[in-house]
Short mmCIF file of C-alpha atoms in Angstrom, two decimals:
data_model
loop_
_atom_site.label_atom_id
_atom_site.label_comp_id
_atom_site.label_asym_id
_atom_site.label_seq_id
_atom_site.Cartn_x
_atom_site.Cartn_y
_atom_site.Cartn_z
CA UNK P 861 74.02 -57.38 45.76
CA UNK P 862 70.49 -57.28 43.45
CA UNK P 863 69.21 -54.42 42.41
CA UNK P 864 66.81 -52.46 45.48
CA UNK P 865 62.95 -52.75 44.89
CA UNK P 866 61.51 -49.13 43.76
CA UNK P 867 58.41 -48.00 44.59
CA UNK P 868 55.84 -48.74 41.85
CA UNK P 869 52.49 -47.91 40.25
CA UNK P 870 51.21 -51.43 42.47
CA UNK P 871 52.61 -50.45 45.70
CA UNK P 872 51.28 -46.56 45.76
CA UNK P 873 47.83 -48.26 44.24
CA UNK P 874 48.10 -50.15 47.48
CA UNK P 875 49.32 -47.47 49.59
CA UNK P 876 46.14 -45.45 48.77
CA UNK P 877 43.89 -48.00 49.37
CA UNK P 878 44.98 -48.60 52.81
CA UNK P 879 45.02 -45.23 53.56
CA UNK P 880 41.58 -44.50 52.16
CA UNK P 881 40.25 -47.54 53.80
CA UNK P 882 41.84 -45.88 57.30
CA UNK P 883 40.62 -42.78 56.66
CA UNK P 884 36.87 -44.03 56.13
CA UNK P 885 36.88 -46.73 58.93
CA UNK P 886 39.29 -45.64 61.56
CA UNK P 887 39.89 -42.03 61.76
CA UNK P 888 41.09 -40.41 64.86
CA UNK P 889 37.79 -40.10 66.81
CA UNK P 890 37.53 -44.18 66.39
CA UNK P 891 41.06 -44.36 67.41
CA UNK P 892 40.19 -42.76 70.71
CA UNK P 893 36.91 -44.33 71.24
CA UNK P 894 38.27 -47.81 70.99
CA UNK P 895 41.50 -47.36 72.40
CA UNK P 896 39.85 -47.20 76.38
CA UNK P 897 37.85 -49.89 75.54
CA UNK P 898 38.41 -53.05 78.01
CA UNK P 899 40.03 -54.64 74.92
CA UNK P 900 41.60 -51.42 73.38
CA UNK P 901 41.17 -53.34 69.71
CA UNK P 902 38.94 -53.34 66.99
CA UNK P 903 38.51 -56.66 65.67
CA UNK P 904 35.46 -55.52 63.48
CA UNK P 905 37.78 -53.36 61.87
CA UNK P 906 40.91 -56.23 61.88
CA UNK P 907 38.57 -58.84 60.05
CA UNK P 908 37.52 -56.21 57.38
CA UNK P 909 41.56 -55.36 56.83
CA UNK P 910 41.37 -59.01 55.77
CA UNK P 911 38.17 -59.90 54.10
CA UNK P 912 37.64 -56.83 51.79
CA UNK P 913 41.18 -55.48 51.61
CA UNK P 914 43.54 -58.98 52.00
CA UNK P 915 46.21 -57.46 53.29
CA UNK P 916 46.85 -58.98 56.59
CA UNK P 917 48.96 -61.92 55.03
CA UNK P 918 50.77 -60.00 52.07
CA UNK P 919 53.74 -61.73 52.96
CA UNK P 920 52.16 -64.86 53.88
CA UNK P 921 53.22 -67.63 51.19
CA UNK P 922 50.09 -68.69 49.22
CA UNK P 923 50.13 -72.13 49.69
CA UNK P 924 48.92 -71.22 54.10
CA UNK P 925 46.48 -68.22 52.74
CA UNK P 926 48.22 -65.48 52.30
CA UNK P 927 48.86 -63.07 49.14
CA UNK P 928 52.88 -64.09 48.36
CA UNK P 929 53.49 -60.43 47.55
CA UNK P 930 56.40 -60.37 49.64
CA UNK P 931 57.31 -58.21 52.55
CA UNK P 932 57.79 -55.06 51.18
CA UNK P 933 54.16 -54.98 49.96
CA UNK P 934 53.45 -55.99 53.91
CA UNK P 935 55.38 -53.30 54.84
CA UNK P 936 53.31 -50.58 52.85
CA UNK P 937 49.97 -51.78 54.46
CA UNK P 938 51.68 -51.30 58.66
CA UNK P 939 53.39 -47.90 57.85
CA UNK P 940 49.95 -46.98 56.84
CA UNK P 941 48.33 -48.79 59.67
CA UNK P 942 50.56 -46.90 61.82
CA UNK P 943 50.09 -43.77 60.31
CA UNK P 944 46.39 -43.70 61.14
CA UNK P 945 46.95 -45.52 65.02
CA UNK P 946 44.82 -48.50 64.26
CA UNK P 947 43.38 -50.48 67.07
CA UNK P 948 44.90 -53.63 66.52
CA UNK P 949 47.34 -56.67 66.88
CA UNK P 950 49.43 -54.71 63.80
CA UNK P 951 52.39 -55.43 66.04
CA UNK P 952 51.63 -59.52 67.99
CA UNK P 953 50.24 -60.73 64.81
CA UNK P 954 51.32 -59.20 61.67
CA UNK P 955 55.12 -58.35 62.66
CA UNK P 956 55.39 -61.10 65.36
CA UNK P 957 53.08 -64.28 65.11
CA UNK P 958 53.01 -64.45 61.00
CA UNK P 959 56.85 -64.34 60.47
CA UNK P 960 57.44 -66.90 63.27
CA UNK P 961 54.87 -69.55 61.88
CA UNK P 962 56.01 -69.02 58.37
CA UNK P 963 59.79 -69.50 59.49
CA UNK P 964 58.63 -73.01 61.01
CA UNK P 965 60.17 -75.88 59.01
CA UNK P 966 57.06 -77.96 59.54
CA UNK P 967 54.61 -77.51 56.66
CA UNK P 968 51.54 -79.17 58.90
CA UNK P 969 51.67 -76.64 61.90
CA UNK P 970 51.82 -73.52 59.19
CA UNK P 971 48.89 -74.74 57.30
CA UNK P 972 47.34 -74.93 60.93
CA UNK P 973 47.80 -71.46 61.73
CA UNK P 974 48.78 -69.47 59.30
CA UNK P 975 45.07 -69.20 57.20
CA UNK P 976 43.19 -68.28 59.94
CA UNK P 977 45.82 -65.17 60.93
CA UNK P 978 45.75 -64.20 57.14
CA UNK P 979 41.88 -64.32 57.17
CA UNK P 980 41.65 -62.52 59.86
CA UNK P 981 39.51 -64.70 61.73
CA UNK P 982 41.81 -65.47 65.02
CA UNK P 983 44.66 -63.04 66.29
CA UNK P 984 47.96 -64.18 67.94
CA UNK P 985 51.89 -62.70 69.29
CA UNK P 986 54.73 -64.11 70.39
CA UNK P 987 55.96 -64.33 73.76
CA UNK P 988 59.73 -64.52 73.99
CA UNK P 989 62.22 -62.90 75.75
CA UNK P 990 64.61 -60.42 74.15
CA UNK P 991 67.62 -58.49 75.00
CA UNK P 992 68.60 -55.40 72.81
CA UNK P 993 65.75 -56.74 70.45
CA UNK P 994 67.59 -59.79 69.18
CA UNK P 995 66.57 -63.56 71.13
CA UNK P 996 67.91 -64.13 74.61
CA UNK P 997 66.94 -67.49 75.15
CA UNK P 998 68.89 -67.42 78.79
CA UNK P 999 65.79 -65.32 80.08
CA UNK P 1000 63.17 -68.07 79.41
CA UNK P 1001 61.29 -68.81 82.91
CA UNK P 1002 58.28 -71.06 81.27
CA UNK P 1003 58.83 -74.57 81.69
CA UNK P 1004 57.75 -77.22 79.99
CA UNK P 1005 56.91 -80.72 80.93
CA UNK P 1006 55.79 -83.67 78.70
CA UNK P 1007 52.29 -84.63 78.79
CA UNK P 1008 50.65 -87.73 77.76
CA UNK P 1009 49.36 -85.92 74.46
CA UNK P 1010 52.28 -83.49 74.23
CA UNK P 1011 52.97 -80.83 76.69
CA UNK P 1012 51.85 -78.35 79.66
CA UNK P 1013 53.65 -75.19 79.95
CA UNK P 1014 53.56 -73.35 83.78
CA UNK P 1015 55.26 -69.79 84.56
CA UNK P 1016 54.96 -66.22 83.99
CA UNK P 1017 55.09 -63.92 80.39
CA UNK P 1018 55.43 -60.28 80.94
CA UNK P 1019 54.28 -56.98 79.17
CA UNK P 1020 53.55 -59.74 75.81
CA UNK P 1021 52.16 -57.27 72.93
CA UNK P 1022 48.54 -57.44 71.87
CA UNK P 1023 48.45 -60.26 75.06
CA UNK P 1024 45.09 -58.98 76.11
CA UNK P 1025 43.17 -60.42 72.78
CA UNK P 1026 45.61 -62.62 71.54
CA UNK P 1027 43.39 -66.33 70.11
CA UNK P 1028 47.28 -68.25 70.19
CA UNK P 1029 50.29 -67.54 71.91
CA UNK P 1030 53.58 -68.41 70.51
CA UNK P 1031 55.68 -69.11 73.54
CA UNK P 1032 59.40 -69.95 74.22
CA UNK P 1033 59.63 -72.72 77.18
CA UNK P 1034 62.54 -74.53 78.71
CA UNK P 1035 62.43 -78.08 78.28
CA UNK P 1036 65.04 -81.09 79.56
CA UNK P 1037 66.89 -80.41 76.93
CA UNK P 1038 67.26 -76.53 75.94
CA UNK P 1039 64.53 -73.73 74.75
CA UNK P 1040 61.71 -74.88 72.38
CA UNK P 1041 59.00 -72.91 71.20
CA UNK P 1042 54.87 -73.73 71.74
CA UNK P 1043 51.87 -73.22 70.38
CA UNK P 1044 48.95 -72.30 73.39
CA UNK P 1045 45.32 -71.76 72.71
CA UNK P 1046 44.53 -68.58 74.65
CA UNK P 1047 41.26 -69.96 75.52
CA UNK P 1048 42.79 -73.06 77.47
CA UNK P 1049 42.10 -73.55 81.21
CA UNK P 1050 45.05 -72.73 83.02
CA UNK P 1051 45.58 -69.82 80.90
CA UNK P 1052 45.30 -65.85 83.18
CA UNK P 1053 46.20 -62.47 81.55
CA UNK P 1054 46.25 -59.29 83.28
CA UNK P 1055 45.61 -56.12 80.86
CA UNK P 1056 48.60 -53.10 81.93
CA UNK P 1057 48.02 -49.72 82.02
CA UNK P 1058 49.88 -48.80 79.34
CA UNK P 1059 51.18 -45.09 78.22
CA UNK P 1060 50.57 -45.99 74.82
CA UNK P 1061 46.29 -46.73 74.67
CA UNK P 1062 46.16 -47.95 70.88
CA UNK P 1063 48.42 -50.88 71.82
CA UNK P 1064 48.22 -52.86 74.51
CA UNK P 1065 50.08 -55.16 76.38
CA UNK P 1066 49.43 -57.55 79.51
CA UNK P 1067 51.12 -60.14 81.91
CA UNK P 1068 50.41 -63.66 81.46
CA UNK P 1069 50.45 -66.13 83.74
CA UNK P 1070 50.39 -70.15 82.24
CA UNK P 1071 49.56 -72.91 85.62
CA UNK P 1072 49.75 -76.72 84.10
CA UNK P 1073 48.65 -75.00 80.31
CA UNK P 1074 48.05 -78.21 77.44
CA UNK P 1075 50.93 -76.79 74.54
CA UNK P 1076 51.96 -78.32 71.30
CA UNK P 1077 55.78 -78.12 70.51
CA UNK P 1078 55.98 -76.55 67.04
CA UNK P 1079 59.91 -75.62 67.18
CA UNK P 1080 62.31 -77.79 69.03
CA UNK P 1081 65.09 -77.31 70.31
CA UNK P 1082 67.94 -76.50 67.39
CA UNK P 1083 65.22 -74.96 65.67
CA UNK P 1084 63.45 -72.59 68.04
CA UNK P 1085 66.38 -69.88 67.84
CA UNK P 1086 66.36 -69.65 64.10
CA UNK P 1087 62.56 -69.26 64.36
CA UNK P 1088 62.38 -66.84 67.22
CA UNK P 1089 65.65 -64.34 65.77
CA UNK P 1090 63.89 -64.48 62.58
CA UNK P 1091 60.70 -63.47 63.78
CA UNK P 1092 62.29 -60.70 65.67
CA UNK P 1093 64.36 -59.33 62.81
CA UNK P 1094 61.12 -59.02 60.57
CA UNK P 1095 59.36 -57.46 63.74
CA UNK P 1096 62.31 -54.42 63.94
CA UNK P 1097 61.77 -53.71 60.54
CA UNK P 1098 57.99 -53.70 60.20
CA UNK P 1099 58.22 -51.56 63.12
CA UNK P 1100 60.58 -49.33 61.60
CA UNK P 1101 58.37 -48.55 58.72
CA UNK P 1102 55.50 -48.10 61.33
CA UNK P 1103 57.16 -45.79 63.40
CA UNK P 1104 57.61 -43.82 59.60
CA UNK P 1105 54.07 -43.61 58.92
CA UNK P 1106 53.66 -41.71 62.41
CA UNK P 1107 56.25 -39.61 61.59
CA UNK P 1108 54.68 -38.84 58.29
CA UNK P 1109 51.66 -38.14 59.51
CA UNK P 1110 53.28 -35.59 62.48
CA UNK P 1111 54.70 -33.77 59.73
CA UNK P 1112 51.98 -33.37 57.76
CA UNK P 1113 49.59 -32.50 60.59
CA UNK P 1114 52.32 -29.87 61.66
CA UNK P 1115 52.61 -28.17 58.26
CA UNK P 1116 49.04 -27.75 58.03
CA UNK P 1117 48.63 -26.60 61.35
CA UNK P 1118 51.79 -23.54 60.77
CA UNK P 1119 50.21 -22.62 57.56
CA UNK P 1120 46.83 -22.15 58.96
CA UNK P 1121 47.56 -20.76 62.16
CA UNK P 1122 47.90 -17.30 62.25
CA UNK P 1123 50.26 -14.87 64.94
CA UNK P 1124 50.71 -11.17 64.30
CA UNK P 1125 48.49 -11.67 61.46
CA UNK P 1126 50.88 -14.17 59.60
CA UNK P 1127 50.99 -17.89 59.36
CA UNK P 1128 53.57 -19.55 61.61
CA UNK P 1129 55.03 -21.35 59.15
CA UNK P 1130 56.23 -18.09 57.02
CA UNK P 1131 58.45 -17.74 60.60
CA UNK P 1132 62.28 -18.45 59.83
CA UNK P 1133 62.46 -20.73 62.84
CA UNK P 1134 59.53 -22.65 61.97
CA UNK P 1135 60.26 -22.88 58.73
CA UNK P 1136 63.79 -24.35 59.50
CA UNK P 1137 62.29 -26.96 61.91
CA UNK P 1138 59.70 -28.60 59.75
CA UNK P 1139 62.78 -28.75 57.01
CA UNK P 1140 64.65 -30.70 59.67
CA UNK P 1141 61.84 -32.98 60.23
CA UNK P 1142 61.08 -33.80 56.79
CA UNK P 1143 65.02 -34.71 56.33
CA UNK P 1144 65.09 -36.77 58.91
CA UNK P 1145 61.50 -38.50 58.07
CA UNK P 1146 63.36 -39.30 54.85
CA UNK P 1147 66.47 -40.75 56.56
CA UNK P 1148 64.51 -42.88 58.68
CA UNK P 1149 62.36 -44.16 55.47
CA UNK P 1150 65.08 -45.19 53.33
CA UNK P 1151 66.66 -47.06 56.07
CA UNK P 1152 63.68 -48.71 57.23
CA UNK P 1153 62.33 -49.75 53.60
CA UNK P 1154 66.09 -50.66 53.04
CA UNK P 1155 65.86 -53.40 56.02
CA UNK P 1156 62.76 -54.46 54.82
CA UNK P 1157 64.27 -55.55 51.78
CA UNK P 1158 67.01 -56.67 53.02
CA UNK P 1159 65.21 -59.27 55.11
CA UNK P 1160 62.98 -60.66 52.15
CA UNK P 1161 66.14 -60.22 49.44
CA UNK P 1162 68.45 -62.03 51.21
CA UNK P 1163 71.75 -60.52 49.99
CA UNK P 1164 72.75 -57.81 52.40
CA UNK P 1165 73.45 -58.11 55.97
CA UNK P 1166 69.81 -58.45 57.51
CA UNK P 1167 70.80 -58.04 60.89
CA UNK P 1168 73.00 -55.14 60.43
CA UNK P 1169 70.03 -53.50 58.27
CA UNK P 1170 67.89 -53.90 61.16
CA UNK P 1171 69.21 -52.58 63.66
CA UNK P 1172 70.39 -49.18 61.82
CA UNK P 1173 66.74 -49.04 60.65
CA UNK P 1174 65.83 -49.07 64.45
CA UNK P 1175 67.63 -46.83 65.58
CA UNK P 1176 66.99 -44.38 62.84
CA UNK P 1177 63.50 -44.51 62.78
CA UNK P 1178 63.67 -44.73 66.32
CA UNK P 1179 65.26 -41.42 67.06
CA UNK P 1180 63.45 -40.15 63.98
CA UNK P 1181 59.83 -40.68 65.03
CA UNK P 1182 60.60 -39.64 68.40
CA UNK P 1183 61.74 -35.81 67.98
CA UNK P 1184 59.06 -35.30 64.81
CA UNK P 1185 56.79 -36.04 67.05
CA UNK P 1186 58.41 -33.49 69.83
CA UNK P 1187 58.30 -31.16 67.14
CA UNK P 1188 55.08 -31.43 66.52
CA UNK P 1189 53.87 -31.08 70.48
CA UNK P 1190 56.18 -27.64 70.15
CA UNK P 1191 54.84 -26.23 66.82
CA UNK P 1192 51.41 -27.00 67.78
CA UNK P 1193 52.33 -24.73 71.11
CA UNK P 1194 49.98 -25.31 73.61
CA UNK P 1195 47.44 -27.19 72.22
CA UNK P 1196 49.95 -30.09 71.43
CA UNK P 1197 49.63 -31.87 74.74
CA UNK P 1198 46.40 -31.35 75.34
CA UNK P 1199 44.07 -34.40 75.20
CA UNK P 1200 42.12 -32.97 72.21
CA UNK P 1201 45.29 -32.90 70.08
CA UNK P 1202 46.48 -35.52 68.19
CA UNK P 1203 50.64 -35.19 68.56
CA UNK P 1204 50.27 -36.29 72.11
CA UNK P 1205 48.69 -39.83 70.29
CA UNK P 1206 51.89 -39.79 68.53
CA UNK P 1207 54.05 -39.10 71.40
CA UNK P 1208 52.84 -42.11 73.20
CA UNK P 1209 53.19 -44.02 70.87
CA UNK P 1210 56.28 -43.18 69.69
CA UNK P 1211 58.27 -42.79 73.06
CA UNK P 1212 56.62 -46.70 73.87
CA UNK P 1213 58.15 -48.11 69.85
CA UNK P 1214 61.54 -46.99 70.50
CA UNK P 1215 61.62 -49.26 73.62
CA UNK P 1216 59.76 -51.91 71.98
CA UNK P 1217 61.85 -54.90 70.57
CA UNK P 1218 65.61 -52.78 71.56
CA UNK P 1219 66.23 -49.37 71.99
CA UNK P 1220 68.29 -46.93 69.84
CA UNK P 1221 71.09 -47.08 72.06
CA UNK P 1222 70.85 -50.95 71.86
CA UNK P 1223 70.57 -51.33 68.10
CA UNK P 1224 73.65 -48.74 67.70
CA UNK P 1225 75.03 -51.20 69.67
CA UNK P 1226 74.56 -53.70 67.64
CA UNK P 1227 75.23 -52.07 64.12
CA UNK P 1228 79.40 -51.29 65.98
CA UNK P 1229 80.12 -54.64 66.82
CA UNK P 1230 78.11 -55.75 63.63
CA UNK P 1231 80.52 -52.99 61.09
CA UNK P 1232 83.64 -53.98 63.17
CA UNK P 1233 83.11 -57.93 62.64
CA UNK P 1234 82.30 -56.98 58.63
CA UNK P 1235 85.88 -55.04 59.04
CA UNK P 1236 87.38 -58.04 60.38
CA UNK P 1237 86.51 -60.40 58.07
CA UNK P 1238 87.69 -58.57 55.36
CA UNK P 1239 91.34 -58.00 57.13
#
């Protein structure tokens, strides 16, 4: 096992950056005015992430337009982006879309795709079914029939992430001979998506209907699973690290709000109990980081056990994001829930991540049977 990345002068330079760029361009009161917009995105904002910052495809190789940094540096830029709730395909194209077209072993079909994502000029997800966030390839209802210039795909995607804006659609369809995976221009006749009311506003997701759709095969068959688990496993742990920069940014929201607000002419937060809470959810911010970075680089170092990494990374940050955020509706007292507050942003969003892409009970699953086939081996 290699030494693990640390965090250096480059990546807190970019880190900043991000979050001043956030700050200026989408601060809360954006957040809510475009997130019940008929779209609930900003692509303004998404094309400016790309043109004057270039972070979209950090982990993009640079040989299809992206940066090459690697995806740690990618990781950086979406726990900020999910610190600050931005209005955009963060989650279809960035975690989902990129890491499936850069996992495709033909060169042609990246170099088709890939620049325009990076650029942020066009916006896509994938649509595959999963089980306990790993590929389940049994659930695939599309089917696909051959076409005299390729194939038309015909069937139903549900609740597919970002599926309301998405320009391509990655999608998983049955053929004669097992599961490949398809490239579909969202724009293509044939082609309906209904927007769902989802608890979550700042991400949306819809169901998608495909009738006779023109698609062009970019995974086969005996490559489609590698493609699609990959994807998925790069997903879990960019949405890890997302689901940390919430969690940062309920605890500091939460300390400044105890040390400001007064009660029997004291701050909260000189309050034993309070105190003793926000100490809890600082610990358990920092449990959920380390794991979550740790999967991260697991994925792009190659040398631990990626899938085990995941999956403790999702749970963790799962569980993690989910009672800071709690926390913060309690220590806020009554004006947490309230639509003027912000934790009740954060308590969407995280109660709709941890049952996004498996759930913590799911991924623990996964990490027992993962540990007790590591203790096997070794027997």
């Amino acid at each position: 096992m290699t030494q693990e990345f640390e965090f250096t002068d480059e990546l807190a330079e970019l880190r900043t950056m991000v979050r001043d760029f956030c700050a200026e361009v989408s601060p809360e009161s954006t957040v809510r005015e475009t997130m019940i917009t008929d779209t609930g995105s900003d692509s303004a904002l998404w094309r400016r992430l790309a043109a004057e910052l270039g972070v979209l495809g950090l982990a993009v190789p640079e040989a299809y337009g992206g940066e090459g940094a690697g995806l740690v540096y990618q990781a950086v830029v979406v726990e900020e982006l999910g610190a600050a709730l931005v209005c955009g395909p963060v989650l279809g194209t960035v975690c989902l879309a990129m890491p499936a077209l850069a996992a495709l072993s033909d060169a042609a079909v990246r170099a088709d795709y890939l620049p325009a994502l990076a650029k942020g000029e066009r916006v896509a997800t994938l649509a595959v079914p999963t089980h306990g966030g790993t590929f389940s390839p049994d659930r695939v209802t599309v089917t696909a029939t051959p076409a005299e210039s390729g194939w038309t795909l015909s069937g139903a995607l549900a609740q597919v992430p970002d599926g309301t804006t998405a320009d391509l659609l990655l999608v998983a369809a049955r053929t004669g001979s097992g599961v490949a995976l398809f490239a579909v221009e969202g724009d293509t006749e044939g082609v309906a998506r209904t927007a769902l009311s989802t608890l979550d506003l700042t991400r949306r997701q819809a169901d998608i209907v495909l009738h006779d759709v023109a698609a062009r095969r970019v995974a086969d068959e005996s490559e489609c699973p590698s493609v699609c688990e990959r994807a998925l496993l790069v997903a879990s742990a960019l949405l890890a690290v997302e689901q940390v920069g919430g969690a940062q940014r309920m605890l500091d929201a939460t300390v400044a709000h105890v040390r400001d607000r007064l009660q029997f002419g004291r701050p909260i937060g000189s309050f034993q109990a309070v105190k003793h809470r926000c100490a809890d959810m600082l610990v358990s911010l920092e449990q959920a980081r380390s794991v979550a970075y740790h999967a991260v680089w697991a994925l792009e170092d190659g040398t631990d056990d990626a899938r085990l990494a995941v999956s403790l990374a999702r749970a963790v940050a799962s569980e993690s994001y989910l009672w800071i955020s709690t926390s913060a509706i309690q220590l806020h007292g009554g004006l947490g829930f309230t639509w003027e507050g912000s934790p009740h942003l954060y308590l969407k969003r995280a109660t709709t991540d941890a049952l996004l892409l498996g759930t913590a009970g799911e991924h623990i699953e996964h990490v027992a049977a993962r540990t007790v086939d590591l203790a096997s081996a070794a027997d």
